[in-house]
Short mmCIF file of C-alpha atoms and ligand atoms in Angstrom, two decimals:
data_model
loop_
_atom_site.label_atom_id
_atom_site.label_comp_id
_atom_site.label_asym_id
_atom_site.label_seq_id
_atom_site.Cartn_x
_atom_site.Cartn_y
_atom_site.Cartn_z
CA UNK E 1 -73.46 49.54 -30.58
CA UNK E 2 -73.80 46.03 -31.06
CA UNK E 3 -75.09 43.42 -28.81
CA UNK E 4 -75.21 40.21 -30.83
CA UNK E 5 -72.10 38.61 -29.62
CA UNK E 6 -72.21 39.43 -25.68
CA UNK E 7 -71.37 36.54 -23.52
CA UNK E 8 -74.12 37.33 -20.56
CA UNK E 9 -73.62 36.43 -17.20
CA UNK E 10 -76.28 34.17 -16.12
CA UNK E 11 -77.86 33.61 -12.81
CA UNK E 12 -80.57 30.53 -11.91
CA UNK E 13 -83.15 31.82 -10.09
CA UNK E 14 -85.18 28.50 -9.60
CA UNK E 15 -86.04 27.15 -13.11
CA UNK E 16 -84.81 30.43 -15.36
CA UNK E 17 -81.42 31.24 -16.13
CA UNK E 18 -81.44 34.95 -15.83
CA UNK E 19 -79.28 37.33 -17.98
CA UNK E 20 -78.16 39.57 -14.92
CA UNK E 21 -78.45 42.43 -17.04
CA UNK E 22 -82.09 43.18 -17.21
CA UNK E 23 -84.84 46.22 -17.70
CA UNK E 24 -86.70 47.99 -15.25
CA UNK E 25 -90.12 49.20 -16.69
CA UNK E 26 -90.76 51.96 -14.56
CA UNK E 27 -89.59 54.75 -16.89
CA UNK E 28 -92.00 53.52 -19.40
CA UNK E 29 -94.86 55.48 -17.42
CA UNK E 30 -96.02 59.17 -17.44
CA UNK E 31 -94.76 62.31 -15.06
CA UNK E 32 -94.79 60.87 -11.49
CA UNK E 33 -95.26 57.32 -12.05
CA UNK E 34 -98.68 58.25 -13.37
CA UNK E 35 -100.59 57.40 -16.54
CA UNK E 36 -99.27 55.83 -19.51
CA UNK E 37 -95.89 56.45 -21.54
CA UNK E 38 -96.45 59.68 -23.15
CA UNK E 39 -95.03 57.78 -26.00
CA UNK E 40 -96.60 54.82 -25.95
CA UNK E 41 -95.22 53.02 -29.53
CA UNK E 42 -91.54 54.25 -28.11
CA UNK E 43 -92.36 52.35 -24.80
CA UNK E 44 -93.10 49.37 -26.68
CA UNK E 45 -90.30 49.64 -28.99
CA UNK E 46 -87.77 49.97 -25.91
CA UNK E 47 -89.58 46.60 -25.04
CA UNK E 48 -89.04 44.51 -27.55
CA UNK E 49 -85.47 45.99 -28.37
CA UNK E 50 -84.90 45.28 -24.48
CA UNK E 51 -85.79 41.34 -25.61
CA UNK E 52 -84.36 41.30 -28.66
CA UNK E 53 -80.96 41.89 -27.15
CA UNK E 54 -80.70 39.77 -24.37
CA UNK E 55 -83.04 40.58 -21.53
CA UNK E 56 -84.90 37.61 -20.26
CA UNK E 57 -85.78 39.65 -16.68
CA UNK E 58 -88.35 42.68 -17.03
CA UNK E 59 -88.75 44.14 -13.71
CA UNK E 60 -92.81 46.37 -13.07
CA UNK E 61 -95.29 46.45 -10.42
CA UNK E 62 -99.26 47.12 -10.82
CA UNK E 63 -98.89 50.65 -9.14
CA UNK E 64 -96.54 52.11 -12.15
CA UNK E 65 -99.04 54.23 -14.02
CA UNK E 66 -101.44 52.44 -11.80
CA UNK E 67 -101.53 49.25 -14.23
CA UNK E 68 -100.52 50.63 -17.44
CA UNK E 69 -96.99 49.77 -17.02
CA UNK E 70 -98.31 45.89 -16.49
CA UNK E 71 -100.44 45.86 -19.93
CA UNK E 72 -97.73 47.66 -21.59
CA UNK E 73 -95.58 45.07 -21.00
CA UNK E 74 -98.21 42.40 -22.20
CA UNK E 75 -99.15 45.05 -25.16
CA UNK E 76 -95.31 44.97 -26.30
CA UNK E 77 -94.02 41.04 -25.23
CA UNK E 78 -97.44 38.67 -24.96
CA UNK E 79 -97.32 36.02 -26.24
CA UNK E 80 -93.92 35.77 -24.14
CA UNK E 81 -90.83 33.74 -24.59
CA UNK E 82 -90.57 30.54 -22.37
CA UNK E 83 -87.36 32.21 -21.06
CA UNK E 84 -88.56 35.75 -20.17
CA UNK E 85 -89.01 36.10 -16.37
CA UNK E 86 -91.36 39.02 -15.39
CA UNK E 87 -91.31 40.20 -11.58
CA UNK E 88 -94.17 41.96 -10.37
CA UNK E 89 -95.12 43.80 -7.29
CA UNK E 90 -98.04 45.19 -5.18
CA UNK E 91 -98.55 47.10 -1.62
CA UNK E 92 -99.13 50.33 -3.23
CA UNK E 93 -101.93 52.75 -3.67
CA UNK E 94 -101.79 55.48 -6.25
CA UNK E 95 -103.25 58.25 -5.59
CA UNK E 96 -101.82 60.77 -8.10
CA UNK E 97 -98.50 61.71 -9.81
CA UNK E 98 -95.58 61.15 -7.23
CA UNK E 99 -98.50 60.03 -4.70
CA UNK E 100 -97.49 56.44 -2.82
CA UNK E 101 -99.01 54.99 0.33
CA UNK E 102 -98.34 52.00 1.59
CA UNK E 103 -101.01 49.26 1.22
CA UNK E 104 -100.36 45.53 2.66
CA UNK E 105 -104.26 44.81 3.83
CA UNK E 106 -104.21 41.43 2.36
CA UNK E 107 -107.54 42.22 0.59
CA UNK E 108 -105.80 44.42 -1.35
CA UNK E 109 -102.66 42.27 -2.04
CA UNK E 110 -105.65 40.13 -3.18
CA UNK E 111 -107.08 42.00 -5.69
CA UNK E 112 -103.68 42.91 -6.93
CA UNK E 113 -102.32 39.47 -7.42
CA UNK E 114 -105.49 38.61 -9.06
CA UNK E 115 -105.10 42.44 -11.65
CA UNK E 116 -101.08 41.46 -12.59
CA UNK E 117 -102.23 38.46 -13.71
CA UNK E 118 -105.44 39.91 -16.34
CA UNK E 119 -103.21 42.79 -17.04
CA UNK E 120 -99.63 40.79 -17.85
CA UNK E 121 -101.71 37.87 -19.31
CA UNK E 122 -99.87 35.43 -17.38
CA UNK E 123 -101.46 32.25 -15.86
CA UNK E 124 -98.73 32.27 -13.64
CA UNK E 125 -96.57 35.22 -11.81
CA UNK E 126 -92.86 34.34 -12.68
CA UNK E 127 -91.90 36.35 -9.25
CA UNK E 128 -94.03 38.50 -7.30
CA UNK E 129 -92.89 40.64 -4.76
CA UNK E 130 -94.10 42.58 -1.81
CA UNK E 131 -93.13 46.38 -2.63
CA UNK E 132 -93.16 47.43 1.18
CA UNK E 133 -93.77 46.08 4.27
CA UNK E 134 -97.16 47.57 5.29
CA UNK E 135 -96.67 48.62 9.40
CA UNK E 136 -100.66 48.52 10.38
CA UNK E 137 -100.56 44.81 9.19
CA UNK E 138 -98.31 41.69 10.93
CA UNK E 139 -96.39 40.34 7.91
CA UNK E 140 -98.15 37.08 7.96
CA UNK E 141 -101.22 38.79 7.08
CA UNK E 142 -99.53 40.71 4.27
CA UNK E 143 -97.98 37.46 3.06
CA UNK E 144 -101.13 34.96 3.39
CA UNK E 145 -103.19 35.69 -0.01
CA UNK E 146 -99.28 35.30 -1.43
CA UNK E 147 -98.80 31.91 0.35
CA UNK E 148 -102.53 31.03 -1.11
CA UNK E 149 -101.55 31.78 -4.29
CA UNK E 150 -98.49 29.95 -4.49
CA UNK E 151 -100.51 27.10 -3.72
CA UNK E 152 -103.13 27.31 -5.76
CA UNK E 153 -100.06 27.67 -8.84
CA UNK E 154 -100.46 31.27 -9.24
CA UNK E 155 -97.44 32.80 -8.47
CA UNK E 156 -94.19 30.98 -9.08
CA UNK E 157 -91.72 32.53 -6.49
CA UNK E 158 -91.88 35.54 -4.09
CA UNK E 159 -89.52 38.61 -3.68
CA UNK E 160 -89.44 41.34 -1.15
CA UNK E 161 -88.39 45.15 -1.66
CA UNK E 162 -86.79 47.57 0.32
CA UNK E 163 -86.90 45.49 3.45
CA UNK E 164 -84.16 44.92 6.17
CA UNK E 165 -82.61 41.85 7.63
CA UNK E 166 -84.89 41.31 10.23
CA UNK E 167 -87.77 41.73 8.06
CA UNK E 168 -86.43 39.04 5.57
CA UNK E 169 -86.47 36.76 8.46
CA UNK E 170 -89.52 37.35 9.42
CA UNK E 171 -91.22 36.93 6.15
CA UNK E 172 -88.91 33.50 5.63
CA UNK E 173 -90.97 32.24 8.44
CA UNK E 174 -94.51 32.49 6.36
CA UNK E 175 -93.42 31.73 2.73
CA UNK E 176 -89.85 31.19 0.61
CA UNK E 177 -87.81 34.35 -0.32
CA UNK E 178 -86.09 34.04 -3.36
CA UNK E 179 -84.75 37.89 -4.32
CA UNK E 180 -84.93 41.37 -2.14
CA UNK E 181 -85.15 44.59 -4.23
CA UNK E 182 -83.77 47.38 -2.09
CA UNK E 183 -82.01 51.01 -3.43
CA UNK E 184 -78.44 50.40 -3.88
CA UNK E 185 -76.03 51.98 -6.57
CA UNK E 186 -72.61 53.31 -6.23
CA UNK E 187 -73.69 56.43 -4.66
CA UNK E 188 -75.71 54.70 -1.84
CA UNK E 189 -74.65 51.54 -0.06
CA UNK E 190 -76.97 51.81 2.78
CA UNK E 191 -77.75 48.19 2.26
CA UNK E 192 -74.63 46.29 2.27
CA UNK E 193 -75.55 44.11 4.84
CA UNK E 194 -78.70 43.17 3.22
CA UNK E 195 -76.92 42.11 0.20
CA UNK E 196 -74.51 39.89 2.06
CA UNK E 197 -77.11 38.23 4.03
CA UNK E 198 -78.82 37.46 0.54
CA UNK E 199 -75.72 36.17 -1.03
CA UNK E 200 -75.47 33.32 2.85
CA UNK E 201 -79.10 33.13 1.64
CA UNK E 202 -78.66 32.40 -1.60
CA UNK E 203 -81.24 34.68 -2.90
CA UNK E 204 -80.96 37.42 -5.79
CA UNK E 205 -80.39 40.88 -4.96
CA UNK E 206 -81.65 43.57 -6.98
CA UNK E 207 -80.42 46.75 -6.94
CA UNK E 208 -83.31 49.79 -7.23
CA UNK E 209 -82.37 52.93 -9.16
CA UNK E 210 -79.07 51.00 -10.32
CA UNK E 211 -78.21 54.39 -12.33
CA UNK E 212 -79.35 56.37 -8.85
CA UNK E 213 -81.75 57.42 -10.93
CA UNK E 214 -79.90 59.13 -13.58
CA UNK E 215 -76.48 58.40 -14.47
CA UNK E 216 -74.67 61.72 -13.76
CA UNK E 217 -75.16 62.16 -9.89
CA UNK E 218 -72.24 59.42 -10.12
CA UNK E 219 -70.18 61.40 -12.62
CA UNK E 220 -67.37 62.51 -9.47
CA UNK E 221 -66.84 59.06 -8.56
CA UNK E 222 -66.60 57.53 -12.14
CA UNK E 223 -65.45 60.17 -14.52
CA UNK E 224 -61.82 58.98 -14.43
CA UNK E 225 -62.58 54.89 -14.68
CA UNK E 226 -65.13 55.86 -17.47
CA UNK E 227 -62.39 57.71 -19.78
CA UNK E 228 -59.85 54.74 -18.99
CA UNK E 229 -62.39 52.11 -20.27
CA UNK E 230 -63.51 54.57 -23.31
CA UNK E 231 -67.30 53.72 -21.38
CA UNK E 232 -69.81 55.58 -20.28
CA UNK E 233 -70.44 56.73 -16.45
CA UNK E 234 -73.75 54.19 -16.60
CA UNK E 235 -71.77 51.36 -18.09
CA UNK E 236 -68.94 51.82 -15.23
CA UNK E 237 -71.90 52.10 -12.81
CA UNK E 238 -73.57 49.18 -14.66
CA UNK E 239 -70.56 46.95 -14.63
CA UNK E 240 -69.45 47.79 -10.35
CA UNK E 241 -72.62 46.22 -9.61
CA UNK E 242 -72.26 43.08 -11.88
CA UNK E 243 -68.68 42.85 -10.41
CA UNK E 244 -70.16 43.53 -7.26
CA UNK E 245 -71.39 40.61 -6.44
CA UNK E 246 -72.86 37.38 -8.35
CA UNK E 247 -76.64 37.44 -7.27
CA UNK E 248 -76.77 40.92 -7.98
CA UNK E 249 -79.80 41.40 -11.22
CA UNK E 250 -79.55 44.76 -12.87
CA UNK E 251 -82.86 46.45 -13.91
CA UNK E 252 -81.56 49.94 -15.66
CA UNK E 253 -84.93 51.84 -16.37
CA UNK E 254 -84.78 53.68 -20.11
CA UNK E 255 -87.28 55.24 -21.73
CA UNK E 256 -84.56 55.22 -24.75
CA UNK E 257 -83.12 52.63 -27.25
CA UNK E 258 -79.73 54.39 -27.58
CA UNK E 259 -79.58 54.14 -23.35
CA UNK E 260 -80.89 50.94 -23.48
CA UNK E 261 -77.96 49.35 -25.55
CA UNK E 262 -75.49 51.37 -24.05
CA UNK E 263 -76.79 49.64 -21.06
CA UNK E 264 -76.39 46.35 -22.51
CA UNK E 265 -73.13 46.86 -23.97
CA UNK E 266 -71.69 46.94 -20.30
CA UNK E 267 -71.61 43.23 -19.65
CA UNK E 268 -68.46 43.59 -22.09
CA UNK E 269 -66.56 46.11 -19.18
CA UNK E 270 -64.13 44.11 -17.21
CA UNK E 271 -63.35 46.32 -14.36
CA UNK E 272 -59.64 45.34 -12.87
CA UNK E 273 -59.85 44.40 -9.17
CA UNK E 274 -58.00 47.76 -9.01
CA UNK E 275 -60.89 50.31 -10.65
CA UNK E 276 -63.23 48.04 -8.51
CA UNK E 277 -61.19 48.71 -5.48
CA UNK E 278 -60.91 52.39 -6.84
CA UNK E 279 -64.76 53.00 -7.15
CA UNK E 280 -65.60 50.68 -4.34
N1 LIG W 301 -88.63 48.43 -5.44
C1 LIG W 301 -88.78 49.74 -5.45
O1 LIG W 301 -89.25 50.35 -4.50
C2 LIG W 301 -88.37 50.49 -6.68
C3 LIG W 301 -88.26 51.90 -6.66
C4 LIG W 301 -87.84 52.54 -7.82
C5 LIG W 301 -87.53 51.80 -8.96
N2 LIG W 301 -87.67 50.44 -8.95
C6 LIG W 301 -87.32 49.62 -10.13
O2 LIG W 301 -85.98 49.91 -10.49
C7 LIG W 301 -85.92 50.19 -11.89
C8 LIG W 301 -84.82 51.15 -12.16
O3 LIG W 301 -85.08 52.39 -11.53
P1 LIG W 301 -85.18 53.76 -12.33
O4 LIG W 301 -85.47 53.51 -13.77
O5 LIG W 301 -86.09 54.64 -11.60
O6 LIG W 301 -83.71 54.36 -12.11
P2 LIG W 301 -82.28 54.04 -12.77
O7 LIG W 301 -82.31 52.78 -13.55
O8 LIG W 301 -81.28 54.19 -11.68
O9 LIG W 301 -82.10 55.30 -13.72
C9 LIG W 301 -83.01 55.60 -14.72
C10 LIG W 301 -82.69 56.99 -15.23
O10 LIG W 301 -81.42 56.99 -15.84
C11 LIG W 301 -81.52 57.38 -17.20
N3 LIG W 301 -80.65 56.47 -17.98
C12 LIG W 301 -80.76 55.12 -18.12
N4 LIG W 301 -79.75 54.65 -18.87
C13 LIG W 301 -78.98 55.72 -19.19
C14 LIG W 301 -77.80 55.87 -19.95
N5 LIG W 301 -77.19 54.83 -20.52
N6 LIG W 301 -77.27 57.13 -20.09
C15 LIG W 301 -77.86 58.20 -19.52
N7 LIG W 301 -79.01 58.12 -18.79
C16 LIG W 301 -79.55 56.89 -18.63
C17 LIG W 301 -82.96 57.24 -17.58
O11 LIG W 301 -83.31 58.24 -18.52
P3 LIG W 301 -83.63 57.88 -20.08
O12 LIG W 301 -85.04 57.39 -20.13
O13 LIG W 301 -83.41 59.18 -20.77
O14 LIG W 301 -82.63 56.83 -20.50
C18 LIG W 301 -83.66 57.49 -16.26
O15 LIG W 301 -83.86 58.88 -16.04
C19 LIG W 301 -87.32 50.73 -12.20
O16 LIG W 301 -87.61 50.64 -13.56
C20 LIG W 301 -88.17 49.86 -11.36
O17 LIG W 301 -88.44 48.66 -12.05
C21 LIG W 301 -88.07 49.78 -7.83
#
């Protein structure tokens, strides 16, 4: 499936004029989120092909692997294109496979600035983004090495993930919020209202587990759309959310080059506003 001749949607986050269709790196990890790709020349492959065909927005965070996903993606891409936006994020500690606790002591959010730069080879974080808002800290506190390393030319912008309205709001206060990451897909819209306060906001929205984590747990509400558009249940699920709305940034995780370019291939779908009605 061909690529070359795709006219991407673009959306200007700041300087960079993102293709909204993007890669999530998160598959490119071991069993749980833990260790390195199991295969690791296949991970970097998916990469480059990822590059190659359009992606200018890789989406990781220092606590896939812990940290391999971050020097994978420096392994595979460094030195980078001038056009190729990579969003980080930290407030995690690993502690094993499937193992997640929530970390915002700002010495850690520290440290972790200070790793995803080493490990990504970047003088500067493109966007960095606070994974989850830690509840033993005040948000300010979270935020503060963030705000210091804006400053000091660091980091570029600043994200948020999986926060609500009021928590946006609150962080707004202490630093600019450019993008929120929160779990959305067809299957689960608990976030509407988040996205529509980013779109007043004018910030990016992008959706986590855009495939709800694989594909086929959205066959029911697809199956029928999919066969009239001679597409695939990810491309229909792919090509709601582009439709969806205009700041949304898709970040389909594959550890695959066939998925990958199937993923791709759905900025071509033109969903009538009756299919969008239909799956909406
Ligand atoms: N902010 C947060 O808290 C948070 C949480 C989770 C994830 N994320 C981010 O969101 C990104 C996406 O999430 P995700 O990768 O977990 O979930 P996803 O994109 O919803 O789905 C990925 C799954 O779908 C499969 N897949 C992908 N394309 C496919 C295709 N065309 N046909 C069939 N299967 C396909 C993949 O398997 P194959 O490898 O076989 O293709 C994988 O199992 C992550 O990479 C990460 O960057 C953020």
């Amino acid at each position: 499936m061909s690529t070359a001749n795709q006219n991407f949607d673009i959306y200007e986050l700041g300087d960079f004029r993102i293709n909204r269709l993007g890669y999530g790196g998160m598959q490119l990890t071991g069993k749980g989120v833990w260790g390195d790709a199991p295969d690791r020349a296949n991970a970097i492959k998916v990469l480059r092909k990822a590059v190659a065909s359009g992606v200018n927005f890789i989406d990781t965070a220092d606590s896939y692997g812990p940290h391999t996903n971050e020097t994978l993606i420096a392994d595979a891409l460094h030195p980078y294109p001038s056009e190729l936006l990579i969003a980080t994020k930290a407030g995690f500690d690993r502690t094993g496979p499937n193992q997640w606790r929530v970390n915002g002591d700002p010495n850690h959010i520290r440290e972790s600035i200070e790793g995803s730069l080493k490990r990504l080879k970047k003088e500067v974080i493109d966007l960095w983004q606070l994974h989850r808002i830690d509840p033993r800290f005040p948000v300010e506190e979270t935020l503060g090495p963030v705000a210091d390393a804006v400053k000091a030319g660091k980091i570029r912008y600043v994200g948020l993930s999986e926060v609500d309205v009021e928590q946006i709001r609150r962080a707004q206060q202490t630093i600019p919020i450019v993008s929120v990451q929160n779990l959305y897909n067809l299957g689960n819209r608990q976030w509407e209202n988040v996205l529509d306060f980013t779109v007043q906001e004018g910030m990016a929205f992008i959706p986590w587990y855009p495939l709800a984590s694989g594909p086929d747990k959205l066959k029911s509400k697809i199956s029928a759309i999919a066969e009239k558009h001679s597409a695939t249940i990810a491309q229909i699920a792919l090509a709601w959310l582009l439709r969806r709305s205009d700041n949304i940034l898709l970040i389909p995780g594959t550890s695959s080059v066939t998925h990958l370019e199937e993923n791709m291939a759905s900025a071509d779908i033109q969903l009538s506003g009756d299919d969008f009605a239909a799956l909406s």
